Amino acid sequence: MYSLTVRDHVMIAHSFNGQIFGPAQKLHGATYIVDVTFKRPDLDQDDLIVDIGLASQTLSEVLSDINMQNLDEVEEFKGRNTTTEFMARVIFDRMAASIEADQLGETGKGLTAMSVTLHESHIAWASYEGSL
């Protein structure tokens, strides 16, 4: 299986509900480094996994919707804890929708899997991986 990863970052604010979160129940900020790994079993006719320029551009566009936002105020996240794990799935789903809409061009059509990893620090991160 071939894989290619692109990286960006996003800055958000949020708070959590539940005693398990301790002081993170209060409003706080986070800067996530976001890695998206695209996978396919064979290279395309140009010996590529995916167009890295389109992949980077698409990730940037997906992240722009939440960048510099207080996630507590985003309607679609009401009643949810926007944990690192939860947001990895959100970004995965949005990237998958972009791939389905052909935003990665011809190279996107051969992708079979993808993973999204959000690094919340140098010692902790969470991922979501799935088939396309």
mmCIF file with all atom_site columns, C-alpha atoms in Angstrom:
data_model
loop_
_atom_site.group_PDB
_atom_site.id
_atom_site.type_symbol
_atom_site.label_atom_id
_atom_site.label_alt_id
_atom_site.label_comp_id
_atom_site.label_asym_id
_atom_site.label_entity_id
_atom_site.label_seq_id
_atom_site.pdbx_PDB_ins_code
_atom_site.Cartn_x
_atom_site.Cartn_y
_atom_site.Cartn_z
_atom_site.occupancy
_atom_site.B_iso_or_equiv
_atom_site.pdbx_formal_charge
_atom_site.auth_seq_id
_atom_site.auth_comp_id
_atom_site.auth_asym_id
_atom_site.auth_atom_id
_atom_site.pdbx_PDB_model_num
ATOM 1   C CA . MET A 1 1   ? 0.000   0.000  0.000   1.00 0.00 ? 1   MET A CA 1
ATOM 2   C CA . TYR A 1 2   ? 1.362   3.416  -0.975  1.00 0.00 ? 2   TYR A CA 1
ATOM 3   C CA . SER A 1 3   ? 0.768   6.441  1.233   1.00 0.00 ? 3   SER A CA 1
ATOM 4   C CA . LEU A 1 4   ? 1.351   10.176 1.037   1.00 0.00 ? 4   LEU A CA 1
ATOM 5   C CA . THR A 1 5   ? 0.823   12.664 3.864   1.00 0.00 ? 5   THR A CA 1
ATOM 6   C CA . VAL A 1 6   ? 0.147   16.390 3.771   1.00 0.00 ? 6   VAL A CA 1
ATOM 7   C CA . ARG A 1 7   ? 0.253   18.636 6.833   1.00 0.00 ? 7   ARG A CA 1
ATOM 8   C CA . ASP A 1 8   ? -1.387  21.877 7.948   1.00 0.00 ? 8   ASP A CA 1
ATOM 9   C CA . HIS A 1 9   ? -2.516  23.380 11.232  1.00 0.00 ? 9   HIS A CA 1
ATOM 10  C CA . VAL A 1 10  ? -5.647  24.863 12.747  1.00 0.00 ? 10  VAL A CA 1
ATOM 11  C CA . MET A 1 11  ? -6.255  27.063 15.803  1.00 0.00 ? 11  MET A CA 1
ATOM 12  C CA . ILE A 1 12  ? -9.507  26.672 17.734  1.00 0.00 ? 12  ILE A CA 1
ATOM 13  C CA . ALA A 1 13  ? -11.100 27.438 21.087  1.00 0.00 ? 13  ALA A CA 1
ATOM 14  C CA . HIS A 1 14  ? -13.483 25.119 22.939  1.00 0.00 ? 14  HIS A CA 1
ATOM 15  C CA . SER A 1 15  ? -14.547 23.755 26.304  1.00 0.00 ? 15  SER A CA 1
ATOM 16  C CA . PHE A 1 16  ? -15.652 20.309 27.418  1.00 0.00 ? 16  PHE A CA 1
ATOM 17  C CA . ASN A 1 17  ? -18.594 18.985 29.440  1.00 0.00 ? 17  ASN A CA 1
ATOM 18  C CA . GLY A 1 18  ? -17.951 16.341 32.086  1.00 0.00 ? 18  GLY A CA 1
ATOM 19  C CA . GLN A 1 19  ? -15.861 15.918 35.203  1.00 0.00 ? 19  GLN A CA 1
ATOM 20  C CA . ILE A 1 20  ? -13.455 13.628 33.329  1.00 0.00 ? 20  ILE A CA 1
ATOM 21  C CA . PHE A 1 21  ? -12.092 16.741 31.557  1.00 0.00 ? 21  PHE A CA 1
ATOM 22  C CA . GLY A 1 22  ? -11.037 18.538 34.768  1.00 0.00 ? 22  GLY A CA 1
ATOM 23  C CA . PRO A 1 23  ? -9.762  22.064 34.058  1.00 0.00 ? 23  PRO A CA 1
ATOM 24  C CA . ALA A 1 24  ? -10.436 21.631 30.304  1.00 0.00 ? 24  ALA A CA 1
ATOM 25  C CA . GLN A 1 25  ? -14.114 22.185 31.134  1.00 0.00 ? 25  GLN A CA 1
ATOM 26  C CA . LYS A 1 26  ? -13.218 25.877 30.971  1.00 0.00 ? 26  LYS A CA 1
ATOM 27  C CA . LEU A 1 27  ? -12.792 27.636 27.650  1.00 0.00 ? 27  LEU A CA 1
ATOM 28  C CA . HIS A 1 28  ? -9.286  27.064 26.301  1.00 0.00 ? 28  HIS A CA 1
ATOM 29  C CA . GLY A 1 29  ? -7.440  27.202 23.009  1.00 0.00 ? 29  GLY A CA 1
ATOM 30  C CA . ALA A 1 30  ? -5.696  24.548 20.990  1.00 0.00 ? 30  ALA A CA 1
ATOM 31  C CA . THR A 1 31  ? -3.431  24.560 17.967  1.00 0.00 ? 31  THR A CA 1
ATOM 32  C CA . TYR A 1 32  ? -3.577  21.250 16.162  1.00 0.00 ? 32  TYR A CA 1
ATOM 33  C CA . ILE A 1 33  ? -1.055  20.049 13.630  1.00 0.00 ? 33  ILE A CA 1
ATOM 34  C CA . VAL A 1 34  ? -3.175  18.125 11.143  1.00 0.00 ? 34  VAL A CA 1
ATOM 35  C CA . ASP A 1 35  ? -1.774  15.257 9.049   1.00 0.00 ? 35  ASP A CA 1
ATOM 36  C CA . VAL A 1 36  ? -3.860  13.638 6.331   1.00 0.00 ? 36  VAL A CA 1
ATOM 37  C CA . THR A 1 37  ? -2.502  10.421 4.847   1.00 0.00 ? 37  THR A CA 1
ATOM 38  C CA . PHE A 1 38  ? -3.879  9.204  1.529   1.00 0.00 ? 38  PHE A CA 1
ATOM 39  C CA . LYS A 1 39  ? -3.529  5.525  0.595   1.00 0.00 ? 39  LYS A CA 1
ATOM 40  C CA . ARG A 1 40  ? -3.839  3.461  -2.559  1.00 0.00 ? 40  ARG A CA 1
ATOM 41  C CA . PRO A 1 41  ? -2.561  0.023  -3.614  1.00 0.00 ? 41  PRO A CA 1
ATOM 42  C CA . ASP A 1 42  ? -1.055  1.153  -6.937  1.00 0.00 ? 42  ASP A CA 1
ATOM 43  C CA . LEU A 1 43  ? 0.432   4.357  -8.296  1.00 0.00 ? 43  LEU A CA 1
ATOM 44  C CA . ASP A 1 44  ? -1.496  6.167  -11.027 1.00 0.00 ? 44  ASP A CA 1
ATOM 45  C CA . GLN A 1 45  ? -0.348  6.571  -14.652 1.00 0.00 ? 45  GLN A CA 1
ATOM 46  C CA . ASP A 1 46  ? 1.973   9.415  -13.549 1.00 0.00 ? 46  ASP A CA 1
ATOM 47  C CA . ASP A 1 47  ? 3.423   7.316  -10.690 1.00 0.00 ? 47  ASP A CA 1
ATOM 48  C CA . LEU A 1 48  ? 1.612   9.399  -8.095  1.00 0.00 ? 48  LEU A CA 1
ATOM 49  C CA . ILE A 1 49  ? -0.523  8.583  -5.073  1.00 0.00 ? 49  ILE A CA 1
ATOM 50  C CA . VAL A 1 50  ? -2.337  11.904 -5.209  1.00 0.00 ? 50  VAL A CA 1
ATOM 51  C CA . ASP A 1 51  ? -1.663  15.415 -6.515  1.00 0.00 ? 51  ASP A CA 1
ATOM 52  C CA . ILE A 1 52  ? 0.143   16.854 -3.482  1.00 0.00 ? 52  ILE A CA 1
ATOM 53  C CA . GLY A 1 53  ? -0.765  20.422 -4.438  1.00 0.00 ? 53  GLY A CA 1
ATOM 54  C CA . LEU A 1 54  ? -4.475  19.662 -4.654  1.00 0.00 ? 54  LEU A CA 1
ATOM 55  C CA . ALA A 1 55  ? -4.293  17.605 -1.461  1.00 0.00 ? 55  ALA A CA 1
ATOM 56  C CA . SER A 1 56  ? -2.668  20.489 0.443   1.00 0.00 ? 56  SER A CA 1
ATOM 57  C CA . GLN A 1 57  ? -5.116  23.019 -0.988  1.00 0.00 ? 57  GLN A CA 1
ATOM 58  C CA . THR A 1 58  ? -8.120  20.861 -0.119  1.00 0.00 ? 58  THR A CA 1
ATOM 59  C CA . LEU A 1 59  ? -6.928  20.333 3.449   1.00 0.00 ? 59  LEU A CA 1
ATOM 60  C CA . SER A 1 60  ? -6.417  24.076 3.847   1.00 0.00 ? 60  SER A CA 1
ATOM 61  C CA . GLU A 1 61  ? -9.949  24.736 2.578   1.00 0.00 ? 61  GLU A CA 1
ATOM 62  C CA . VAL A 1 62  ? -11.462 22.122 4.901   1.00 0.00 ? 62  VAL A CA 1
ATOM 63  C CA . LEU A 1 63  ? -9.654  23.580 7.902   1.00 0.00 ? 63  LEU A CA 1
ATOM 64  C CA . SER A 1 64  ? -10.624 27.167 7.044   1.00 0.00 ? 64  SER A CA 1
ATOM 65  C CA . ASP A 1 65  ? -14.202 26.488 8.208   1.00 0.00 ? 65  ASP A CA 1
ATOM 66  C CA . ILE A 1 66  ? -13.057 25.867 11.791  1.00 0.00 ? 66  ILE A CA 1
ATOM 67  C CA . ASN A 1 67  ? -9.821  27.871 11.965  1.00 0.00 ? 67  ASN A CA 1
ATOM 68  C CA . MET A 1 68  ? -9.893  30.637 14.588  1.00 0.00 ? 68  MET A CA 1
ATOM 69  C CA . GLN A 1 69  ? -13.391 29.563 15.683  1.00 0.00 ? 69  GLN A CA 1
ATOM 70  C CA . ASN A 1 70  ? -14.810 28.877 19.119  1.00 0.00 ? 70  ASN A CA 1
ATOM 71  C CA . LEU A 1 71  ? -16.168 25.396 18.451  1.00 0.00 ? 71  LEU A CA 1
ATOM 72  C CA . ASP A 1 72  ? -18.645 25.814 21.330  1.00 0.00 ? 72  ASP A CA 1
ATOM 73  C CA . GLU A 1 73  ? -20.443 28.341 19.101  1.00 0.00 ? 73  GLU A CA 1
ATOM 74  C CA . VAL A 1 74  ? -20.555 26.194 15.945  1.00 0.00 ? 74  VAL A CA 1
ATOM 75  C CA . GLU A 1 75  ? -24.119 24.880 15.524  1.00 0.00 ? 75  GLU A CA 1
ATOM 76  C CA . GLU A 1 76  ? -23.181 21.438 14.188  1.00 0.00 ? 76  GLU A CA 1
ATOM 77  C CA . PHE A 1 77  ? -21.086 20.759 17.311  1.00 0.00 ? 77  PHE A CA 1
ATOM 78  C CA . LYS A 1 78  ? -23.728 21.786 19.874  1.00 0.00 ? 78  LYS A CA 1
ATOM 79  C CA . GLY A 1 79  ? -24.007 19.200 22.633  1.00 0.00 ? 79  GLY A CA 1
ATOM 80  C CA . ARG A 1 80  ? -20.773 17.431 21.629  1.00 0.00 ? 80  ARG A CA 1
ATOM 81  C CA . ASN A 1 81  ? -17.330 17.437 23.206  1.00 0.00 ? 81  ASN A CA 1
ATOM 82  C CA . THR A 1 82  ? -15.046 18.558 20.395  1.00 0.00 ? 82  THR A CA 1
ATOM 83  C CA . THR A 1 83  ? -12.212 16.328 21.567  1.00 0.00 ? 83  THR A CA 1
ATOM 84  C CA . THR A 1 84  ? -9.182  15.663 19.419  1.00 0.00 ? 84  THR A CA 1
ATOM 85  C CA . GLU A 1 85  ? -10.669 12.279 18.518  1.00 0.00 ? 85  GLU A CA 1
ATOM 86  C CA . PHE A 1 86  ? -14.023 13.787 17.541  1.00 0.00 ? 86  PHE A CA 1
ATOM 87  C CA . MET A 1 87  ? -12.414 16.496 15.403  1.00 0.00 ? 87  MET A CA 1
ATOM 88  C CA . ALA A 1 88  ? -10.214 13.936 13.612  1.00 0.00 ? 88  ALA A CA 1
ATOM 89  C CA . ARG A 1 89  ? -13.423 12.247 12.403  1.00 0.00 ? 89  ARG A CA 1
ATOM 90  C CA . VAL A 1 90  ? -14.987 15.589 11.428  1.00 0.00 ? 90  VAL A CA 1
ATOM 91  C CA . ILE A 1 91  ? -11.964 16.454 9.277   1.00 0.00 ? 91  ILE A CA 1
ATOM 92  C CA . PHE A 1 92  ? -11.893 12.937 7.821   1.00 0.00 ? 92  PHE A CA 1
ATOM 93  C CA . ASP A 1 93  ? -15.545 13.202 6.778   1.00 0.00 ? 93  ASP A CA 1
ATOM 94  C CA . ARG A 1 94  ? -15.017 16.623 5.209   1.00 0.00 ? 94  ARG A CA 1
ATOM 95  C CA . MET A 1 95  ? -11.926 15.471 3.322   1.00 0.00 ? 95  MET A CA 1
ATOM 96  C CA . ALA A 1 96  ? -13.785 12.351 2.127   1.00 0.00 ? 96  ALA A CA 1
ATOM 97  C CA . ALA A 1 97  ? -16.617 14.555 0.839   1.00 0.00 ? 97  ALA A CA 1
ATOM 98  C CA . SER A 1 98  ? -14.064 16.705 -1.009  1.00 0.00 ? 98  SER A CA 1
ATOM 99  C CA . ILE A 1 99  ? -12.552 13.604 -2.605  1.00 0.00 ? 99  ILE A CA 1
ATOM 100 C CA . GLU A 1 100 ? -16.030 12.403 -3.606  1.00 0.00 ? 100 GLU A CA 1
ATOM 101 C CA . ALA A 1 101 ? -16.608 15.851 -5.194  1.00 0.00 ? 101 ALA A CA 1
ATOM 102 C CA . ASP A 1 102 ? -13.449 15.341 -7.318  1.00 0.00 ? 102 ASP A CA 1
ATOM 103 C CA . GLN A 1 103 ? -11.483 18.146 -5.626  1.00 0.00 ? 103 GLN A CA 1
ATOM 104 C CA . LEU A 1 104 ? -8.355  15.989 -5.852  1.00 0.00 ? 104 LEU A CA 1
ATOM 105 C CA . GLY A 1 105 ? -8.796  15.505 -9.585  1.00 0.00 ? 105 GLY A CA 1
ATOM 106 C CA . GLU A 1 106 ? -8.042  12.243 -11.377 1.00 0.00 ? 106 GLU A CA 1
ATOM 107 C CA . THR A 1 107 ? -5.514  11.112 -8.760  1.00 0.00 ? 107 THR A CA 1
ATOM 108 C CA . GLY A 1 108 ? -8.195  11.224 -6.085  1.00 0.00 ? 108 GLY A CA 1
ATOM 109 C CA . LYS A 1 109 ? -10.229 8.572  -7.883  1.00 0.00 ? 109 LYS A CA 1
ATOM 110 C CA . GLY A 1 110 ? -7.737  5.802  -7.082  1.00 0.00 ? 110 GLY A CA 1
ATOM 111 C CA . LEU A 1 111 ? -7.563  6.442  -3.347  1.00 0.00 ? 111 LEU A CA 1
ATOM 112 C CA . THR A 1 112 ? -8.833  3.573  -1.222  1.00 0.00 ? 112 THR A CA 1
ATOM 113 C CA . ALA A 1 113 ? -8.188  4.774  2.336   1.00 0.00 ? 113 ALA A CA 1
ATOM 114 C CA . MET A 1 114 ? -7.268  7.848  4.334   1.00 0.00 ? 114 MET A CA 1
ATOM 115 C CA . SER A 1 115 ? -6.292  8.711  7.879   1.00 0.00 ? 115 SER A CA 1
ATOM 116 C CA . VAL A 1 116 ? -6.460  12.019 9.702   1.00 0.00 ? 116 VAL A CA 1
ATOM 117 C CA . THR A 1 117 ? -4.230  12.680 12.702  1.00 0.00 ? 117 THR A CA 1
ATOM 118 C CA . LEU A 1 118 ? -4.550  15.716 14.969  1.00 0.00 ? 118 LEU A CA 1
ATOM 119 C CA . HIS A 1 119 ? -1.474  16.409 17.093  1.00 0.00 ? 119 HIS A CA 1
ATOM 120 C CA . GLU A 1 120 ? -2.476  18.360 20.174  1.00 0.00 ? 120 GLU A CA 1
ATOM 121 C CA . SER A 1 121 ? 1.082   18.415 21.508  1.00 0.00 ? 121 SER A CA 1
ATOM 122 C CA . HIS A 1 122 ? 4.428   16.762 20.920  1.00 0.00 ? 122 HIS A CA 1
ATOM 123 C CA . ILE A 1 123 ? 3.378   13.883 23.197  1.00 0.00 ? 123 ILE A CA 1
ATOM 124 C CA . ALA A 1 124 ? -0.324  13.369 22.391  1.00 0.00 ? 124 ALA A CA 1
ATOM 125 C CA . TRP A 1 125 ? -2.369  12.923 19.223  1.00 0.00 ? 125 TRP A CA 1
ATOM 126 C CA . ALA A 1 126 ? -5.462  11.138 17.950  1.00 0.00 ? 126 ALA A CA 1
ATOM 127 C CA . SER A 1 127 ? -6.406  9.694  14.562  1.00 0.00 ? 127 SER A CA 1
ATOM 128 C CA . TYR A 1 128 ? -9.353  8.487  12.544  1.00 0.00 ? 128 TYR A CA 1
ATOM 129 C CA . GLU A 1 129 ? -8.817  6.121  9.619   1.00 0.00 ? 129 GLU A CA 1
ATOM 130 C CA . GLY A 1 130 ? -11.262 4.698  7.121   1.00 0.00 ? 130 GLY A CA 1
ATOM 131 C CA . SER A 1 131 ? -11.894 3.401  3.645   1.00 0.00 ? 131 SER A CA 1
ATOM 132 C CA . LEU A 1 132 ? -12.864 5.673  0.797   1.00 0.00 ? 132 LEU A CA 1
#
